[in-house]
mmCIF file of C-alpha atoms and ligand atoms in Angstrom:
data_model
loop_
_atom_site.group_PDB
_atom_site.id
_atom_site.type_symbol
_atom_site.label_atom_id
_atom_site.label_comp_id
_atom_site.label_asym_id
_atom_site.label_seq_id
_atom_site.Cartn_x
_atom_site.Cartn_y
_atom_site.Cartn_z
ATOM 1 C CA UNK A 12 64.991 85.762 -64.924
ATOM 2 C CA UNK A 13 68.745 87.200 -64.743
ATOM 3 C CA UNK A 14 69.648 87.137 -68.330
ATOM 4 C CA UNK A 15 67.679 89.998 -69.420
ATOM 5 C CA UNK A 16 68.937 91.910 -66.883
ATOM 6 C CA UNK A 17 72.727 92.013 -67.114
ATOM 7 C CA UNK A 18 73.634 94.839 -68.930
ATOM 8 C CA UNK A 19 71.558 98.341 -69.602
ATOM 9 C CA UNK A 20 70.434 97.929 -72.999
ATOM 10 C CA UNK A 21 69.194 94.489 -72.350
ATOM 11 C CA UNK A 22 67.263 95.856 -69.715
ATOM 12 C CA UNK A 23 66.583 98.966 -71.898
ATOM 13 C CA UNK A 24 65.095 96.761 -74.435
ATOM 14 C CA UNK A 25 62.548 94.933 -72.557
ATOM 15 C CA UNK A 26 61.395 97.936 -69.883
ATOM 16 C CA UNK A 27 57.536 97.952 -69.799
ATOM 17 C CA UNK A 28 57.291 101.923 -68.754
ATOM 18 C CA UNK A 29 58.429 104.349 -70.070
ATOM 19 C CA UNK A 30 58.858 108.400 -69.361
ATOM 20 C CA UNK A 31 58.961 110.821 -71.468
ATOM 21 C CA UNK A 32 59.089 114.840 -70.323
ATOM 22 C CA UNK A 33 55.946 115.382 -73.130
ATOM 23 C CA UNK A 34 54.316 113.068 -70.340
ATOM 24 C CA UNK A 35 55.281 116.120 -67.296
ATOM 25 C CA UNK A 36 53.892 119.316 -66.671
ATOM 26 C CA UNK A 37 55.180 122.163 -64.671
ATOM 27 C CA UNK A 38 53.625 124.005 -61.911
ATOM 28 C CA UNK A 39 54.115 127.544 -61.407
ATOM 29 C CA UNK A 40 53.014 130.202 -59.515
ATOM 30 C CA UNK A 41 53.082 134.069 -60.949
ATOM 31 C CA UNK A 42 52.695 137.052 -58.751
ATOM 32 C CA UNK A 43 52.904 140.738 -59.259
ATOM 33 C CA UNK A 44 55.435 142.944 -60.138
ATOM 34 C CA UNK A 45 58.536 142.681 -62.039
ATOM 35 C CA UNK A 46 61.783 140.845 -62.165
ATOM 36 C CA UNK A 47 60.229 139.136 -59.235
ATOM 37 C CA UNK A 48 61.898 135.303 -58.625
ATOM 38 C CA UNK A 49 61.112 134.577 -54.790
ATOM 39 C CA UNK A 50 62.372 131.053 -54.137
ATOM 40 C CA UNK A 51 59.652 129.133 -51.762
ATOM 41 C CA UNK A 52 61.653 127.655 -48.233
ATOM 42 C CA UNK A 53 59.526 124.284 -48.566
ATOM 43 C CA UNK A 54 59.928 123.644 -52.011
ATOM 44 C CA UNK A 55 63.466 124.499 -52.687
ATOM 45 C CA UNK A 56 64.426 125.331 -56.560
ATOM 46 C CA UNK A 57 60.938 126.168 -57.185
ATOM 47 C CA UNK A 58 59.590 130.465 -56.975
ATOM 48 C CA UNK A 59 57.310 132.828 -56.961
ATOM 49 C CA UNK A 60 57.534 134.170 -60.267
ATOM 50 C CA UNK A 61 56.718 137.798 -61.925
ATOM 51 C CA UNK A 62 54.942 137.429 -65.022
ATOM 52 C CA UNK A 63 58.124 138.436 -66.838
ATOM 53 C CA UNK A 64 60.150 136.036 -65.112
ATOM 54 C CA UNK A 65 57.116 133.199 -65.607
ATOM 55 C CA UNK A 66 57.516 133.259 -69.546
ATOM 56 C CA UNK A 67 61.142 132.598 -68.827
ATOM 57 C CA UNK A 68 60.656 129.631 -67.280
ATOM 58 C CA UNK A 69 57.993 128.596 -70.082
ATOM 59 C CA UNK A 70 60.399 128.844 -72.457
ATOM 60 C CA UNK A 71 62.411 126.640 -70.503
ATOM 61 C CA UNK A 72 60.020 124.275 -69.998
ATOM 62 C CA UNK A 73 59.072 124.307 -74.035
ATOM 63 C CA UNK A 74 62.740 124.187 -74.703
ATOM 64 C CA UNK A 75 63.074 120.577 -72.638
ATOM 65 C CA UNK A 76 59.942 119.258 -74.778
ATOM 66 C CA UNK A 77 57.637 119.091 -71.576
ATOM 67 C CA UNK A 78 54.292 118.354 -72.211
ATOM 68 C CA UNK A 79 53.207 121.549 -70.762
ATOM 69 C CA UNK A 80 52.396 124.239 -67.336
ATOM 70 C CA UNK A 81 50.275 124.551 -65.315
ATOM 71 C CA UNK A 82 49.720 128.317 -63.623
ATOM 72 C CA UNK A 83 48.386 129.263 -59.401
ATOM 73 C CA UNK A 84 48.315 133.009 -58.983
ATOM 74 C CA UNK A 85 49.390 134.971 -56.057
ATOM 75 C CA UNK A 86 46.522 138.258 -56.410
ATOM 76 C CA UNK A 87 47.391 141.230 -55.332
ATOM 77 C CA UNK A 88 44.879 141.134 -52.783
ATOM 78 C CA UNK A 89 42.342 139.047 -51.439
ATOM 79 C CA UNK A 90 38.595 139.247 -50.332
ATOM 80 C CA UNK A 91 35.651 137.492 -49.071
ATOM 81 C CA UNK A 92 33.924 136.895 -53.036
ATOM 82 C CA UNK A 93 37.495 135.769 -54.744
ATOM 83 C CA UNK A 94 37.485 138.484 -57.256
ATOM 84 C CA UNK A 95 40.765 138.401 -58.584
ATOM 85 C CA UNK A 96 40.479 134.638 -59.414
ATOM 86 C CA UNK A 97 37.850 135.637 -62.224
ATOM 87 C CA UNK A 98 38.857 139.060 -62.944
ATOM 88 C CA UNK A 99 39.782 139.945 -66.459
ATOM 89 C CA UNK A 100 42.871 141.629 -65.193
ATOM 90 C CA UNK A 101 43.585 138.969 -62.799
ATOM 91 C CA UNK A 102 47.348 137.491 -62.114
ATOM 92 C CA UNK A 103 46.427 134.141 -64.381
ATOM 93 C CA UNK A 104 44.503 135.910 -67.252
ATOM 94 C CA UNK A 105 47.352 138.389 -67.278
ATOM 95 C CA UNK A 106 50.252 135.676 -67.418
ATOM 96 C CA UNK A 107 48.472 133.660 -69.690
ATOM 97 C CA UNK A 108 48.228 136.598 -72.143
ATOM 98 C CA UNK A 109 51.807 137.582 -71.570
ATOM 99 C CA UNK A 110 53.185 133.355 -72.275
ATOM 100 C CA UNK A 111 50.672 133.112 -75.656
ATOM 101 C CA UNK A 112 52.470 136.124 -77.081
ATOM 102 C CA UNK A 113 56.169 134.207 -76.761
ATOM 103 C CA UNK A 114 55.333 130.783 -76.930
ATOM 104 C CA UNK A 115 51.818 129.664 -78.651
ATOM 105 C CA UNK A 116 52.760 126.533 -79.092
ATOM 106 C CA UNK A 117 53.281 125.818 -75.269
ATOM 107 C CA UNK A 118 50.304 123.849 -73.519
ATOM 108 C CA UNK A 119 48.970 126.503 -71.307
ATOM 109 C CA UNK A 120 46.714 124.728 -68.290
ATOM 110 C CA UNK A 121 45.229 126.894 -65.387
ATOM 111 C CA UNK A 122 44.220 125.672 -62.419
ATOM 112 C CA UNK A 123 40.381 127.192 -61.363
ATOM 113 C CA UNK A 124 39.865 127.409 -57.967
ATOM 114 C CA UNK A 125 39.354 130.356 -55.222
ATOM 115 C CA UNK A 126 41.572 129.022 -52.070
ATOM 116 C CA UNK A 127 44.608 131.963 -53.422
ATOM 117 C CA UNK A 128 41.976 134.460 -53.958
ATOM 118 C CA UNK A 129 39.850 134.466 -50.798
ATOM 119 C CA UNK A 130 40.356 136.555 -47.308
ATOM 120 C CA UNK A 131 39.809 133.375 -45.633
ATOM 121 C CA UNK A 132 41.940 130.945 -47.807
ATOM 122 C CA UNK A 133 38.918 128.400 -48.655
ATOM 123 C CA UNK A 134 37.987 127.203 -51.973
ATOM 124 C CA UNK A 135 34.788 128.545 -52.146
ATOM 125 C CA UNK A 136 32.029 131.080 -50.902
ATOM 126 C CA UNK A 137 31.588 130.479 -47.127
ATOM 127 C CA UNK A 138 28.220 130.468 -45.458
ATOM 128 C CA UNK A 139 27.520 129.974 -42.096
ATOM 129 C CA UNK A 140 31.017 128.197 -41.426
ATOM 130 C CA UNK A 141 31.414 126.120 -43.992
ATOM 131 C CA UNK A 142 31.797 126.391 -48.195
ATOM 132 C CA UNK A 143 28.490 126.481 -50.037
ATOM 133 C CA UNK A 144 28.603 124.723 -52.869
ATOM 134 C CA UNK A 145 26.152 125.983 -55.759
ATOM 135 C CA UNK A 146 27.252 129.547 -55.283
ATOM 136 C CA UNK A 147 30.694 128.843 -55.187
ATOM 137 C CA UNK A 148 30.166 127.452 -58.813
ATOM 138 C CA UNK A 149 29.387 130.716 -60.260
ATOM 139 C CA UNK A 150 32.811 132.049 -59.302
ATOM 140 C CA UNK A 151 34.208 128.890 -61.066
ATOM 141 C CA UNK A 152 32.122 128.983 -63.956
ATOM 142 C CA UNK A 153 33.614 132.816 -64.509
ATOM 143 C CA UNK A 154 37.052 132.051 -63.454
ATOM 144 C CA UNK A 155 37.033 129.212 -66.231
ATOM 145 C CA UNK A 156 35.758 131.686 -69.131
ATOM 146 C CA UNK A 157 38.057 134.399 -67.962
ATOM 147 C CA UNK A 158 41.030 132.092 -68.364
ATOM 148 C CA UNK A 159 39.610 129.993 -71.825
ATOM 149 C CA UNK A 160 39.603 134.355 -72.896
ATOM 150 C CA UNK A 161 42.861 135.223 -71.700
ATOM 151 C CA UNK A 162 44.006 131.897 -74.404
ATOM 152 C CA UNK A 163 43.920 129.167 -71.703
ATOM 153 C CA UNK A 164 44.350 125.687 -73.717
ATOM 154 C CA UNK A 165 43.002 123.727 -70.677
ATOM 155 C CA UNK A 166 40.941 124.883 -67.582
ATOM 156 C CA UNK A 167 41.727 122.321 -64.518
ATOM 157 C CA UNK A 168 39.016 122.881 -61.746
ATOM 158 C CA UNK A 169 40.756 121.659 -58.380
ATOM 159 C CA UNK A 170 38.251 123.000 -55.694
ATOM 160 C CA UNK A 171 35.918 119.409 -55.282
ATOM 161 C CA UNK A 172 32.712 121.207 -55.113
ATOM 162 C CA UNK A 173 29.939 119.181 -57.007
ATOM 163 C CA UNK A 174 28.906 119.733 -60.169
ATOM 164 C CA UNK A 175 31.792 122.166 -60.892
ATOM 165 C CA UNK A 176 32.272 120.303 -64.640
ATOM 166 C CA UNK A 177 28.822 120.931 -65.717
ATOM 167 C CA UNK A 178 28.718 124.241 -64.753
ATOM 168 C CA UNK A 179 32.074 124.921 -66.403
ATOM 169 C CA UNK A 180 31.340 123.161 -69.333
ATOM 170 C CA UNK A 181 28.301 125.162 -69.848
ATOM 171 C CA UNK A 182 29.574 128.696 -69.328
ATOM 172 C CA UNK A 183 32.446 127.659 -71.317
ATOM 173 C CA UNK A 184 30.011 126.524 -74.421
ATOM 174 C CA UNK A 185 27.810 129.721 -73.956
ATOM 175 C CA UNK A 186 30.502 131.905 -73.967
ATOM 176 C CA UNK A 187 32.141 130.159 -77.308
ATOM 177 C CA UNK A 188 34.727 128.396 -76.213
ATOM 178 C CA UNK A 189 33.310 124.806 -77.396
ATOM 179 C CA UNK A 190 36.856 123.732 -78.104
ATOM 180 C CA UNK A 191 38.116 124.605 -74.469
ATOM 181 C CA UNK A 192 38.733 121.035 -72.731
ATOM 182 C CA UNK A 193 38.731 120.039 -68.586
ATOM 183 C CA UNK A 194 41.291 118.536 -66.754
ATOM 184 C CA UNK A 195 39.440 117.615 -63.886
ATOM 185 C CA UNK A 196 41.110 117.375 -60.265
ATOM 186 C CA UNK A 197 38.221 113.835 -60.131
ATOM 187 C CA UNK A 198 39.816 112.233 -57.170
ATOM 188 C CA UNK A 199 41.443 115.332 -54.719
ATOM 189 C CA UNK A 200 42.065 114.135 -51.389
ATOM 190 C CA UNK A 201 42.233 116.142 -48.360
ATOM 191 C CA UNK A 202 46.144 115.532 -47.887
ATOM 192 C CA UNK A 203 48.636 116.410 -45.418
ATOM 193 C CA UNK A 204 51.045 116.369 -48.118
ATOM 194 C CA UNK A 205 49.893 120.159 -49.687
ATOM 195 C CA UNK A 206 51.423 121.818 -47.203
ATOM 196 C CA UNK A 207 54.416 123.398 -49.077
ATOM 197 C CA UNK A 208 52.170 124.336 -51.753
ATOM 198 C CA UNK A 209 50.062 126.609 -49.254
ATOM 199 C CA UNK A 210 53.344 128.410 -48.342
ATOM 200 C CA UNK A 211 53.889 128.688 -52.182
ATOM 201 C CA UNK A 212 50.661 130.002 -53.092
ATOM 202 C CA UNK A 213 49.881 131.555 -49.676
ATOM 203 C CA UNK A 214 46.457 129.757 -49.911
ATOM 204 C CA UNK A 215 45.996 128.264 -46.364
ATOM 205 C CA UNK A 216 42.487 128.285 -44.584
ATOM 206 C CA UNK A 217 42.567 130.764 -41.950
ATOM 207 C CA UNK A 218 39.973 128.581 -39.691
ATOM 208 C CA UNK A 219 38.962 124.751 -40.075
ATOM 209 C CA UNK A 220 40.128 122.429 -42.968
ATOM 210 C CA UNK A 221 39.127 121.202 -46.527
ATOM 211 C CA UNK A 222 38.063 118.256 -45.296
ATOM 212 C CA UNK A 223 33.942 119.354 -45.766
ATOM 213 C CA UNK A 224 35.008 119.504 -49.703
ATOM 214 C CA UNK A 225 38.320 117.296 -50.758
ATOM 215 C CA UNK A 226 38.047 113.747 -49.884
ATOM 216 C CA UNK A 227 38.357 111.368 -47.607
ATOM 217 C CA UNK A 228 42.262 109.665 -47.589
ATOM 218 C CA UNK A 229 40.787 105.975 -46.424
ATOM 219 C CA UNK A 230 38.118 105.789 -49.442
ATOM 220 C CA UNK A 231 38.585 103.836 -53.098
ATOM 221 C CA UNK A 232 35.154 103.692 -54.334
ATOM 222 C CA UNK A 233 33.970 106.862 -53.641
ATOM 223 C CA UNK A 234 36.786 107.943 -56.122
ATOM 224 C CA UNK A 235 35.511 106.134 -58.532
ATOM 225 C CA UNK A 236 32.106 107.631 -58.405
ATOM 226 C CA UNK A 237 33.792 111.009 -57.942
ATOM 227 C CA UNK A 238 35.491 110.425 -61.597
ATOM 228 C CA UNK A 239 32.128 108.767 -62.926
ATOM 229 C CA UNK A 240 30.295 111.868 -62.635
ATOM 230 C CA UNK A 241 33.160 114.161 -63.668
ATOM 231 C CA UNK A 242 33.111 112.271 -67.115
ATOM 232 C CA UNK A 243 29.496 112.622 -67.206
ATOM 233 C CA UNK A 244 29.530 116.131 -66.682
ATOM 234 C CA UNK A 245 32.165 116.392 -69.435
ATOM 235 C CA UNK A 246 35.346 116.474 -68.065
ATOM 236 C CA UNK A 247 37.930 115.710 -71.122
ATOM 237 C CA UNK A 248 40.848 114.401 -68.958
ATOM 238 C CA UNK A 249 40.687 113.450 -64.978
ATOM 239 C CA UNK A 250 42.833 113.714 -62.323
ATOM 240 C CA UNK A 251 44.183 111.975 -59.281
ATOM 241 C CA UNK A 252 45.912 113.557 -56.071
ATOM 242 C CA UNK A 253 48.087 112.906 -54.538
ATOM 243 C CA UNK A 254 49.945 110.868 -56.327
ATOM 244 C CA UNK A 255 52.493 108.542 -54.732
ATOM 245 C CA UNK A 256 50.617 107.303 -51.546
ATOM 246 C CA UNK A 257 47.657 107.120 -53.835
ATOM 247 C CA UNK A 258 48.930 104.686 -56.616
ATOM 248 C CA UNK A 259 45.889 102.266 -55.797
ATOM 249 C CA UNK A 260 43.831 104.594 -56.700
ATOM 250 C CA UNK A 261 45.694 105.488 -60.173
ATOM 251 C CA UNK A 262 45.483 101.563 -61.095
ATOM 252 C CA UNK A 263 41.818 101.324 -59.902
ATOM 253 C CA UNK A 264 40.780 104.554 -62.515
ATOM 254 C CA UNK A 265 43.146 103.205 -65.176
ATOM 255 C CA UNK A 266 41.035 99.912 -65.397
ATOM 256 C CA UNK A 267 38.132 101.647 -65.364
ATOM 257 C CA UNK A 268 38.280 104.441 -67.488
ATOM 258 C CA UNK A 269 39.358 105.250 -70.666
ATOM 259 C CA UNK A 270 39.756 109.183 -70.940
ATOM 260 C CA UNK A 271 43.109 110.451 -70.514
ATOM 261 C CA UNK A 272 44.488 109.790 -66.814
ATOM 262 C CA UNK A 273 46.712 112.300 -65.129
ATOM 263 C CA UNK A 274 48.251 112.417 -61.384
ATOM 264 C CA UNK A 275 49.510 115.434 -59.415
ATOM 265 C CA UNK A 276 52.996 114.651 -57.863
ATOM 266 C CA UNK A 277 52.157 117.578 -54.956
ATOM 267 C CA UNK A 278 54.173 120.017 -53.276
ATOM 268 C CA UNK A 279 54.773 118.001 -50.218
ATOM 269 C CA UNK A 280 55.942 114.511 -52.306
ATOM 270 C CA UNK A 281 58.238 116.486 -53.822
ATOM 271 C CA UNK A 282 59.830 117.738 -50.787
ATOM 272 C CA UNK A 283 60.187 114.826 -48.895
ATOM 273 C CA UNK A 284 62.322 113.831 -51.461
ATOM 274 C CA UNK A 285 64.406 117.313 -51.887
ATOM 275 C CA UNK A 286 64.407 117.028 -48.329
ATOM 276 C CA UNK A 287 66.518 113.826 -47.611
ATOM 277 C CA UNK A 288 68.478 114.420 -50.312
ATOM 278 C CA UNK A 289 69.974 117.671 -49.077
ATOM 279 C CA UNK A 290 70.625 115.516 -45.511
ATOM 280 C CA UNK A 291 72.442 112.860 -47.805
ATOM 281 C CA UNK A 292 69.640 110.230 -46.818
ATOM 282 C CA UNK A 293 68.865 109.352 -50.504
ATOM 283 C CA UNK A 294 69.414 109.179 -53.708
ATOM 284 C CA UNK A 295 67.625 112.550 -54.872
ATOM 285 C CA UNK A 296 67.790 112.069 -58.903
ATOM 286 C CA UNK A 297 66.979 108.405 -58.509
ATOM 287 C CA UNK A 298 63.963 109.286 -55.996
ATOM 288 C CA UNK A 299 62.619 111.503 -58.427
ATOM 289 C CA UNK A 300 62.676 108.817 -61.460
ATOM 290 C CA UNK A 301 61.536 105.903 -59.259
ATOM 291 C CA UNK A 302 58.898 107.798 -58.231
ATOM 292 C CA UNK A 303 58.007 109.293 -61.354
ATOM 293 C CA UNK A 304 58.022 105.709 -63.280
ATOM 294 C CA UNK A 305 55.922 104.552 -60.368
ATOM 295 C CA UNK A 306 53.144 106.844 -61.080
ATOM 296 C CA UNK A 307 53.157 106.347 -65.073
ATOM 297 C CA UNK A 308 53.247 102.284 -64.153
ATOM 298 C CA UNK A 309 50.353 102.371 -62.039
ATOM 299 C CA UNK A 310 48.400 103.877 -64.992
ATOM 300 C CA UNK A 311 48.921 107.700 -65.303
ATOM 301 C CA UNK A 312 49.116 109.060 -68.243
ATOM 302 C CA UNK A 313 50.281 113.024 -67.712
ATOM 303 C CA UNK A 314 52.450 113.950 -64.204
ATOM 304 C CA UNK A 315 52.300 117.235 -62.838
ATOM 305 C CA UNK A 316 55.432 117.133 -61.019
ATOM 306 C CA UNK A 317 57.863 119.896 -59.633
ATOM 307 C CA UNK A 318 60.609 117.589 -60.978
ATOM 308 C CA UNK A 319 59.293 118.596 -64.803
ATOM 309 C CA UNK A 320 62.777 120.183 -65.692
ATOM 310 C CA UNK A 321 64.748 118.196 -63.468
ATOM 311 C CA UNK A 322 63.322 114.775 -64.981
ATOM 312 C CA UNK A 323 63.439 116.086 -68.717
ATOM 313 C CA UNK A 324 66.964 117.469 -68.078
ATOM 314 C CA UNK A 325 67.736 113.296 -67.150
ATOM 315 C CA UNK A 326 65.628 111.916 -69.979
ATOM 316 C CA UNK A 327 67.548 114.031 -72.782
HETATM 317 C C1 PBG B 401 44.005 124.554 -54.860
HETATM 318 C C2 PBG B 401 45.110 123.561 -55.007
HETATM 319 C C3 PBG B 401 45.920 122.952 -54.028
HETATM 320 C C4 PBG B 401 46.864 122.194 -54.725
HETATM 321 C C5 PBG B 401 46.584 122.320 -56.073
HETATM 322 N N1 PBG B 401 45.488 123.154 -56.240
HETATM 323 C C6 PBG B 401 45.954 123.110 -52.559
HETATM 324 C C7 PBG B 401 44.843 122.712 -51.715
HETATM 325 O O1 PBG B 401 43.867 122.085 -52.135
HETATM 326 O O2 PBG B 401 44.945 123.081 -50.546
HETATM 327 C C8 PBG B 401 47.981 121.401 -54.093
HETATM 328 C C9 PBG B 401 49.166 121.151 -54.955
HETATM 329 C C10 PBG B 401 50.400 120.742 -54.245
HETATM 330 O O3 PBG B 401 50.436 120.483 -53.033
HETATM 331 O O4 PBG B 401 51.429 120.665 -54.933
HETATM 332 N N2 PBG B 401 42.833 124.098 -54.316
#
């Protein structure tokens, strides 16, 4: 087994996975005002970003050939019906206007959901305690036409209510935006490892936890019925988070089905591994690409991964 491993372009030469940064996308997160760059404590390298300073970084990102961004908003304020999240003026629609006039050719993907635009940080319109579910598709339904307007490429609902595809996909058809695909969060588990992200998007629930709505971190099968009826409903490509302590679950959808497969690296993945490698524990830059090639091995197709820039920077 040795011979084909002794020097790098042997080993080059008969590597099974590969990377590629058209294979990442970028998160970001765009907030009001301007010449804003707030750097997030948890995720270290990674901001808050003005919509000025956002289509800087997109043409960063399109300069290192990623495959694409992904956009949270930070509203300028927050109340019990999620307004901003499907208002025409809203943070997203507004940044996704301002990056199609640079960079058209950049894949533009928003992420629809109402956890950064509610008073109560939930994903969803609460009654009686807890998230109801067909009202809360409304908001998503208009949130998802709002952002298809504003020259979204993709819409990528993340909240886990059910029946959030059809309901997009129909709004989305009525309202003439037939060519508008989903990137559906399928398989969204109720993690512990989002925590950074709610500091980055300032999206945490004021009372209780997600875990009436995301799913449950000990179950397999029911992901696979989660991502049935996604692709039934019509959702174009599907998604599983996280990523890393979820690989089982990559391999399981990757046998199964055939649509396009992506997997969210999340916020608190990534900063385990920043983490360590600040103490001098690890490797950082190998971390990243171990972990990275892990993910596309097991059977994803697309990352979203912090490490977009980082990772391209490596692979050029
Ligand atoms: C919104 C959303 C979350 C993430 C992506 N979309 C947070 C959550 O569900 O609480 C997490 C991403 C990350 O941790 O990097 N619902």
């Amino acid at each position: 087994m040795r011979r084909l491993r002794a020097r790098e372009p042997l080993r080059r030469l008969v590597r099974e996975t590969r990377l590629e940064p058209s294979q990442l996308i970028l998160p970001l997160f765009v907030c009001p005002g301007e010449g804003v760059r707030r750097e997030i404590a948890a995720m270290p390298g990674n901001c808050q970003l003005s919509v000025d300073e956002l289509v800087k970084e997109c043409a960063e990102a399109s300069r290192l050939g990623l495959g694409g961004v992904i956009l949270f908003g930070i509203p300028e304020s927050k109340d019990e019906r999620a307004s901003g999240a499907y208002a025409e003026d809203g943070i997203v629609q507004r940044a996704v206007r301002a990056i199609k006039r640079e960079l058209p050719e950049l894949v533009v993907i928003t992420d629809v959901c109402n956890c950064e635009y509610t008073s109560h940080g939930h994903c969803g319109k609460v009654v009686g305690g807890d998230v109801d579910n067909d009202s809360t598709l409304e908001w998503l339904a208009a949130t998802a036409v709002s952002h298809a307007r504003a020259g979204a490429d993709i819409v990528a609902p993340s909240d886990m209510m059910d029946g959030r595809v059809a309901a997009i996909r129909r709004a989305l058809d009525a309202a003439g935006f037939t060519q508008t695909p989903i990137l559906s969060y399928a398989a969204k588990y109720a993690s512990v490892f989002y925590g950074p992200f709610r500091e980055a998007a300032e999206s945490a629930p004021r009372f209780g936890d997600r875990r009436s709505y995301q799913m449950d971190p000990p179950n397999a099968r029911e992901a696979m019925r989660e991502i049935e009826l996604d692709i039934e409903e019509g959702a174009d490509v599907i998604m599983v988070k996280p990523a890393l302590p979820y690989l089982d679950i990559i391999r399981m959808a990757r046998e199964r089905f055939d649509v396009p497969l992506a997997a969210y690296q999340v916020s608190g993945e990534f900063s385990m591994i920043v983490a360590a490698a600040r103490n001098g524990w690890i490797d950082g830059e190998r971390a990243m690409m171990e972990t990275l090639v892990a993910i596309r091995r097991a059977g994803a197709d697309l990352i979203l991964t912090y490490f977009a820039k980082d990772a391209a920077r490596l692979l050029a």
